[in-house]
mmCIF file of C-alpha atoms in Angstrom:
data_model
loop_
_atom_site.group_PDB
_atom_site.id
_atom_site.type_symbol
_atom_site.label_atom_id
_atom_site.label_comp_id
_atom_site.label_asym_id
_atom_site.label_seq_id
_atom_site.Cartn_x
_atom_site.Cartn_y
_atom_site.Cartn_z
ATOM 1 C CA UNK A 1 0.000 0.000 0.000
ATOM 2 C CA UNK A 2 1.268 3.448 -0.903
ATOM 3 C CA UNK A 3 1.169 5.773 2.088
ATOM 4 C CA UNK A 4 1.444 9.556 1.753
ATOM 5 C CA UNK A 5 1.115 12.323 4.332
ATOM 6 C CA UNK A 6 -1.109 15.262 3.389
ATOM 7 C CA UNK A 7 -2.185 18.473 5.068
ATOM 8 C CA UNK A 8 -5.558 20.158 4.903
ATOM 9 C CA UNK A 9 -5.997 21.775 1.499
ATOM 10 C CA UNK A 10 -3.602 19.412 -0.247
ATOM 11 C CA UNK A 11 -4.625 16.725 -2.661
ATOM 12 C CA UNK A 12 -3.608 13.495 -4.343
ATOM 13 C CA UNK A 13 -3.943 12.644 -8.020
ATOM 14 C CA UNK A 14 -4.912 9.149 -9.101
ATOM 15 C CA UNK A 15 -4.434 8.547 -12.807
ATOM 16 C CA UNK A 16 -5.240 11.431 -15.096
ATOM 17 C CA UNK A 17 -8.755 12.226 -14.013
ATOM 18 C CA UNK A 18 -9.164 11.554 -10.302
ATOM 19 C CA UNK A 19 -8.266 13.849 -7.451
ATOM 20 C CA UNK A 20 -8.702 13.335 -3.712
ATOM 21 C CA UNK A 21 -8.785 16.495 -1.587
ATOM 22 C CA UNK A 22 -8.178 16.620 2.143
ATOM 23 C CA UNK A 23 -10.714 19.287 3.136
ATOM 24 C CA UNK A 24 -10.849 19.301 6.887
ATOM 25 C CA UNK A 25 -9.623 17.363 9.907
ATOM 26 C CA UNK A 26 -11.382 17.435 13.251
ATOM 27 C CA UNK A 27 -10.335 14.901 15.827
ATOM 28 C CA UNK A 28 -10.692 11.461 14.245
ATOM 29 C CA UNK A 29 -12.939 12.666 11.412
ATOM 30 C CA UNK A 30 -11.504 13.659 8.075
ATOM 31 C CA UNK A 31 -13.569 15.265 5.332
ATOM 32 C CA UNK A 32 -12.406 14.119 1.941
ATOM 33 C CA UNK A 33 -13.435 15.563 -1.414
ATOM 34 C CA UNK A 34 -13.296 13.333 -4.459
ATOM 35 C CA UNK A 35 -13.309 14.372 -8.088
ATOM 36 C CA UNK A 36 -13.676 11.491 -10.499
ATOM 37 C CA UNK A 37 -15.413 10.621 -13.779
ATOM 38 C CA UNK A 38 -19.149 9.913 -13.489
ATOM 39 C CA UNK A 39 -18.723 6.218 -14.347
ATOM 40 C CA UNK A 40 -16.521 5.593 -11.284
ATOM 41 C CA UNK A 41 -18.624 4.347 -8.397
ATOM 42 C CA UNK A 42 -17.671 5.901 -5.071
ATOM 43 C CA UNK A 43 -19.264 4.496 -1.930
ATOM 44 C CA UNK A 44 -18.442 4.318 1.754
ATOM 45 C CA UNK A 45 -17.120 0.819 2.337
ATOM 46 C CA UNK A 46 -19.463 -0.016 5.192
ATOM 47 C CA UNK A 47 -22.449 0.874 2.987
ATOM 48 C CA UNK A 48 -21.335 -1.603 0.360
ATOM 49 C CA UNK A 49 -20.882 -4.375 2.926
ATOM 50 C CA UNK A 50 -24.294 -3.712 4.441
ATOM 51 C CA UNK A 51 -25.878 -3.476 1.000
ATOM 52 C CA UNK A 52 -24.507 -6.906 0.132
ATOM 53 C CA UNK A 53 -25.856 -8.305 3.385
ATOM 54 C CA UNK A 54 -29.269 -6.753 2.650
ATOM 55 C CA UNK A 55 -29.334 -8.329 -0.813
ATOM 56 C CA UNK A 56 -28.650 -11.720 0.778
ATOM 57 C CA UNK A 57 -31.374 -11.110 3.331
ATOM 58 C CA UNK A 58 -34.206 -10.692 0.802
ATOM 59 C CA UNK A 59 -33.816 -14.275 -0.424
ATOM 60 C CA UNK A 60 -37.244 -15.924 -0.387
ATOM 61 C CA UNK A 61 -38.387 -17.482 2.869
ATOM 62 C CA UNK A 62 -41.329 -19.863 3.223
ATOM 63 C CA UNK A 63 -44.073 -19.201 5.727
ATOM 64 C CA UNK A 64 -43.625 -22.781 6.956
ATOM 65 C CA UNK A 65 -39.979 -22.122 7.783
ATOM 66 C CA UNK A 66 -40.961 -18.954 9.659
ATOM 67 C CA UNK A 67 -43.382 -21.012 11.768
ATOM 68 C CA UNK A 68 -40.606 -23.497 12.425
ATOM 69 C CA UNK A 69 -38.282 -20.632 13.285
ATOM 70 C CA UNK A 70 -40.797 -19.332 15.827
ATOM 71 C CA UNK A 71 -40.783 -22.697 17.575
ATOM 72 C CA UNK A 72 -36.983 -22.851 17.567
ATOM 73 C CA UNK A 73 -36.664 -19.317 18.905
ATOM 74 C CA UNK A 74 -39.267 -19.841 21.596
ATOM 75 C CA UNK A 75 -37.352 -22.859 22.790
ATOM 76 C CA UNK A 76 -34.078 -20.934 22.728
ATOM 77 C CA UNK A 77 -35.665 -17.997 24.530
ATOM 78 C CA UNK A 78 -37.071 -20.278 27.199
ATOM 79 C CA UNK A 79 -33.680 -21.882 27.762
ATOM 80 C CA UNK A 80 -31.974 -18.511 27.921
ATOM 81 C CA UNK A 81 -34.574 -17.035 30.248
ATOM 82 C CA UNK A 82 -34.302 -19.898 32.684
ATOM 83 C CA UNK A 83 -30.531 -19.776 32.460
ATOM 84 C CA UNK A 84 -30.473 -16.057 33.080
ATOM 85 C CA UNK A 85 -32.818 -16.059 36.031
ATOM 86 C CA UNK A 86 -30.621 -18.811 37.468
ATOM 87 C CA UNK A 87 -27.449 -16.828 36.986
ATOM 88 C CA UNK A 88 -28.412 -13.299 37.837
ATOM 89 C CA UNK A 89 -31.327 -11.495 39.349
ATOM 90 C CA UNK A 90 -33.598 -9.178 37.427
ATOM 91 C CA UNK A 91 -32.792 -5.504 37.651
ATOM 92 C CA UNK B 1 -54.827 0.454 -0.519
ATOM 93 C CA UNK B 2 -54.076 -3.039 -1.770
ATOM 94 C CA UNK B 3 -50.470 -4.041 -2.299
ATOM 95 C CA UNK B 4 -48.845 -7.117 -3.777
ATOM 96 C CA UNK B 5 -46.618 -8.946 -1.289
ATOM 97 C CA UNK B 6 -43.955 -11.569 -1.793
ATOM 98 C CA UNK B 7 -45.210 -14.092 0.750
ATOM 99 C CA UNK B 8 -48.910 -13.350 1.309
ATOM 100 C CA UNK B 9 -50.351 -12.432 -2.101
ATOM 101 C CA UNK B 10 -52.421 -9.258 -2.153
ATOM 102 C CA UNK B 11 -52.838 -7.509 1.202
ATOM 103 C CA UNK B 12 -54.784 -4.429 2.177
ATOM 104 C CA UNK B 13 -52.781 -1.841 4.089
ATOM 105 C CA UNK B 14 -53.645 1.589 5.307
ATOM 106 C CA UNK B 15 -51.706 4.553 3.905
ATOM 107 C CA UNK B 16 -50.700 5.615 7.404
ATOM 108 C CA UNK B 17 -48.884 2.304 7.938
ATOM 109 C CA UNK B 18 -46.421 3.073 5.163
ATOM 110 C CA UNK B 19 -42.902 3.834 6.317
ATOM 111 C CA UNK B 20 -40.631 5.835 4.056
ATOM 112 C CA UNK B 21 -36.867 5.464 3.806
ATOM 113 C CA UNK B 22 -35.887 8.740 2.178
ATOM 114 C CA UNK B 23 -32.537 7.365 1.022
ATOM 115 C CA UNK B 24 -33.750 3.812 0.517
ATOM 116 C CA UNK B 25 -31.663 1.185 2.263
ATOM 117 C CA UNK B 26 -28.147 0.081 1.194
ATOM 118 C CA UNK B 27 -28.413 -2.240 -1.799
ATOM 119 C CA UNK B 28 -31.931 -0.953 -2.532
ATOM 120 C CA UNK B 29 -31.401 2.776 -2.739
ATOM 121 C CA UNK B 30 -34.132 3.264 -5.345
ATOM 122 C CA UNK B 31 -36.889 1.730 -3.183
ATOM 123 C CA UNK B 32 -38.405 3.905 -0.490
ATOM 124 C CA UNK B 33 -41.758 2.666 0.786
ATOM 125 C CA UNK B 34 -42.317 -0.349 2.991
ATOM 126 C CA UNK B 35 -44.970 -1.750 5.296
ATOM 127 C CA UNK B 36 -44.537 -3.983 8.326
ATOM 128 C CA UNK B 37 -46.667 -7.124 8.286
ATOM 129 C CA UNK B 38 -47.147 -9.818 10.899
ATOM 130 C CA UNK B 39 -48.719 -13.233 10.462
ATOM 131 C CA UNK B 40 -51.202 -14.572 12.964
ATOM 132 C CA UNK B 41 -49.533 -18.004 13.081
ATOM 133 C CA UNK B 42 -46.088 -16.608 13.735
ATOM 134 C CA UNK B 43 -44.848 -14.859 16.882
ATOM 135 C CA UNK B 44 -45.145 -11.096 16.676
ATOM 136 C CA UNK B 45 -41.432 -10.497 17.069
ATOM 137 C CA UNK B 46 -41.032 -11.784 13.507
ATOM 138 C CA UNK B 47 -42.053 -9.054 11.078
ATOM 139 C CA UNK B 48 -42.157 -8.962 7.292
ATOM 140 C CA UNK B 49 -40.851 -5.657 6.017
ATOM 141 C CA UNK B 50 -42.472 -5.624 2.594
ATOM 142 C CA UNK B 51 -41.506 -3.140 -0.088
ATOM 143 C CA UNK B 52 -44.504 -1.520 -1.730
ATOM 144 C CA UNK B 53 -42.779 -0.511 -4.943
ATOM 145 C CA UNK B 54 -41.221 -3.931 -5.602
ATOM 146 C CA UNK B 55 -43.199 -6.965 -4.360
ATOM 147 C CA UNK B 56 -40.198 -9.327 -4.542
ATOM 148 C CA UNK B 57 -38.284 -7.201 -2.042
ATOM 149 C CA UNK B 58 -39.251 -8.275 1.438
ATOM 150 C CA UNK B 59 -37.120 -8.533 4.557
ATOM 151 C CA UNK B 60 -37.630 -10.678 7.601
ATOM 152 C CA UNK B 61 -36.969 -8.347 10.522
ATOM 153 C CA UNK B 62 -37.095 -8.875 14.273
ATOM 154 C CA UNK B 63 -38.083 -6.743 17.183
ATOM 155 C CA UNK B 64 -34.947 -7.244 19.239
ATOM 156 C CA UNK B 65 -36.393 -6.371 22.645
ATOM 157 C CA UNK B 66 -37.842 -9.854 23.198
ATOM 158 C CA UNK B 67 -35.177 -12.019 21.660
ATOM 159 C CA UNK B 68 -31.979 -10.030 22.270
ATOM 160 C CA UNK B 69 -32.261 -8.528 25.760
ATOM 161 C CA UNK B 70 -28.590 -7.488 25.670
ATOM 162 C CA UNK B 71 -29.050 -5.387 22.542
ATOM 163 C CA UNK B 72 -29.217 -1.663 23.264
ATOM 164 C CA UNK B 73 -27.356 0.260 20.589
ATOM 165 C CA UNK B 74 -26.732 3.971 20.912
ATOM 166 C CA UNK B 75 -28.458 5.665 17.989
ATOM 167 C CA UNK B 76 -26.217 8.411 16.579
ATOM 168 C CA UNK B 77 -27.436 11.914 17.238
ATOM 169 C CA UNK B 78 -27.544 12.802 13.544
ATOM 170 C CA UNK B 79 -30.024 9.966 12.963
ATOM 171 C CA UNK B 80 -32.259 11.117 15.815
ATOM 172 C CA UNK B 81 -32.237 14.537 14.173
ATOM 173 C CA UNK B 82 -32.772 13.253 10.648
ATOM 174 C CA UNK B 83 -35.764 11.161 11.715
ATOM 175 C CA UNK B 84 -37.101 14.080 13.747
ATOM 176 C CA UNK B 85 -37.372 11.978 16.889
ATOM 177 C CA UNK B 86 -38.103 14.238 19.830
ATOM 178 C CA UNK B 87 -36.474 13.387 23.123
ATOM 179 C CA UNK B 88 -39.709 12.380 24.784
ATOM 180 C CA UNK B 89 -40.854 10.259 21.841
ATOM 181 C CA UNK B 90 -40.046 6.638 21.365
ATOM 182 C CA UNK B 91 -38.761 5.089 18.190
ATOM 183 C CA UNK B 92 -39.021 1.561 16.937
ATOM 184 C CA UNK B 93 -35.945 -0.581 16.457
ATOM 185 C CA UNK B 94 -35.791 -3.600 14.125
ATOM 186 C CA UNK B 95 -32.956 -5.865 13.000
ATOM 187 C CA UNK B 96 -32.775 -7.565 9.605
ATOM 188 C CA UNK B 97 -32.460 -11.350 9.578
ATOM 189 C CA UNK B 98 -30.732 -13.407 6.913
ATOM 190 C CA UNK B 99 -32.532 -16.735 6.953
ATOM 191 C CA UNK B 100 -30.810 -19.563 5.040
ATOM 192 C CA UNK B 101 -32.364 -22.977 4.282
ATOM 193 C CA UNK B 102 -30.758 -24.325 7.427
ATOM 194 C CA UNK B 103 -32.545 -22.166 9.989
ATOM 195 C CA UNK B 104 -29.870 -22.867 12.595
ATOM 196 C CA UNK B 105 -27.538 -20.676 10.565
ATOM 197 C CA UNK B 106 -29.805 -17.645 10.691
ATOM 198 C CA UNK B 107 -27.912 -14.418 11.300
ATOM 199 C CA UNK B 108 -29.103 -11.011 12.469
ATOM 200 C CA UNK B 109 -27.561 -7.746 11.377
ATOM 201 C CA UNK B 110 -26.954 -6.011 14.693
ATOM 202 C CA UNK B 111 -24.427 -3.635 13.144
ATOM 203 C CA UNK B 112 -27.045 -1.738 11.159
ATOM 204 C CA UNK B 113 -30.498 -1.761 12.726
ATOM 205 C CA UNK B 114 -33.539 -0.074 11.260
ATOM 206 C CA UNK B 115 -34.806 2.878 13.240
ATOM 207 C CA UNK B 116 -38.374 4.019 12.649
ATOM 208 C CA UNK B 117 -40.163 7.142 13.783
ATOM 209 C CA UNK B 118 -43.663 5.652 13.838
ATOM 210 C CA UNK B 119 -45.349 8.982 14.351
ATOM 211 C CA UNK B 120 -43.945 10.465 11.160
ATOM 212 C CA UNK B 121 -43.630 7.205 9.238
ATOM 213 C CA UNK B 122 -40.002 7.733 8.386
ATOM 214 C CA UNK B 123 -37.142 5.299 8.810
ATOM 215 C CA UNK B 124 -33.483 4.700 8.182
ATOM 216 C CA UNK B 125 -31.068 1.815 8.287
ATOM 217 C CA UNK B 126 -28.415 3.043 10.670
ATOM 218 C CA UNK B 127 -24.758 2.104 10.578
ATOM 219 C CA UNK B 128 -23.464 1.975 14.131
ATOM 220 C CA UNK B 129 -19.938 3.269 14.383
ATOM 221 C CA UNK B 130 -18.981 1.110 17.324
ATOM 222 C CA UNK B 131 -17.624 -2.385 16.743
ATOM 223 C CA UNK B 132 -19.712 -3.704 19.599
ATOM 224 C CA UNK B 133 -22.358 -5.399 17.456
ATOM 225 C CA UNK B 134 -21.639 -7.682 14.494
ATOM 226 C CA UNK B 135 -23.031 -7.602 10.966
ATOM 227 C CA UNK B 136 -23.785 -11.323 11.172
ATOM 228 C CA UNK B 137 -24.826 -12.294 14.683
ATOM 229 C CA UNK B 138 -25.533 -15.990 14.683
ATOM 230 C CA UNK B 139 -28.654 -16.327 16.799
ATOM 231 C CA UNK B 140 -28.585 -20.060 17.448
ATOM 232 C CA UNK B 141 -24.868 -20.767 17.310
ATOM 233 C CA UNK B 142 -23.410 -17.992 19.390
ATOM 234 C CA UNK B 143 -26.358 -16.829 21.440
ATOM 235 C CA UNK B 144 -25.147 -18.265 24.718
ATOM 236 C CA UNK B 145 -21.723 -16.853 24.209
ATOM 237 C CA UNK B 146 -23.322 -13.613 23.025
ATOM 238 C CA UNK B 147 -25.605 -13.388 26.031
ATOM 239 C CA UNK B 148 -22.693 -13.841 28.376
ATOM 240 C CA UNK B 149 -20.614 -11.419 26.427
ATOM 241 C CA UNK B 150 -23.199 -8.678 26.377
ATOM 242 C CA UNK B 151 -25.414 -9.101 29.423
ATOM 243 C CA UNK B 152 -24.672 -6.972 32.443
ATOM 244 C CA UNK B 153 -24.593 -9.701 35.018
#
């Protein structure tokens, strides 16, 4: 990985048509400006990861499996509840 | 109004039950309107978040209060502001489930819950900055470990 130090107001060129500007630094937050061609997709990484997870999550689910899931979760909940009341008192 | 749903055919919903995600949700940025549906044969903590604009887009979401007692994320201030949640008003929190064929491998996205202002019918999928909660929390496989890890006892 190439590492460069930059100050506020300075920038970095990537290729011939992309420029990254360091606009502002406050504590652990850095505001970055990006100039790039329209066809380059720019997205916060965590948004992409969550988007991919969301796409996986819409996969079809059967009503029957949801009913089965209810039973499984009830059982789990019961076990956890009894375990918890055994281990620690309610607040 | 009558909407087409993925799992229940055509369903009548009232316009005031519609929740709007102004920016959509990640992966589905162009879809904005959803309704929450429950089924009378399934526990109420399991909710179908059905997209109105695209019938095939439907999420299984959970009300975490009942099933994840340890889960109490801090909602960033900018989200509270964006959703116009007043300090004395409550909001609704939901987590998206990914349900594979083997139900034991179901995971819940605790990293980015859905926050709803029910009064105004607006919502947002929030990305928590803290690393405290995982993107894929395995409900059945790590719940005991998770409960011990997160519970205050």
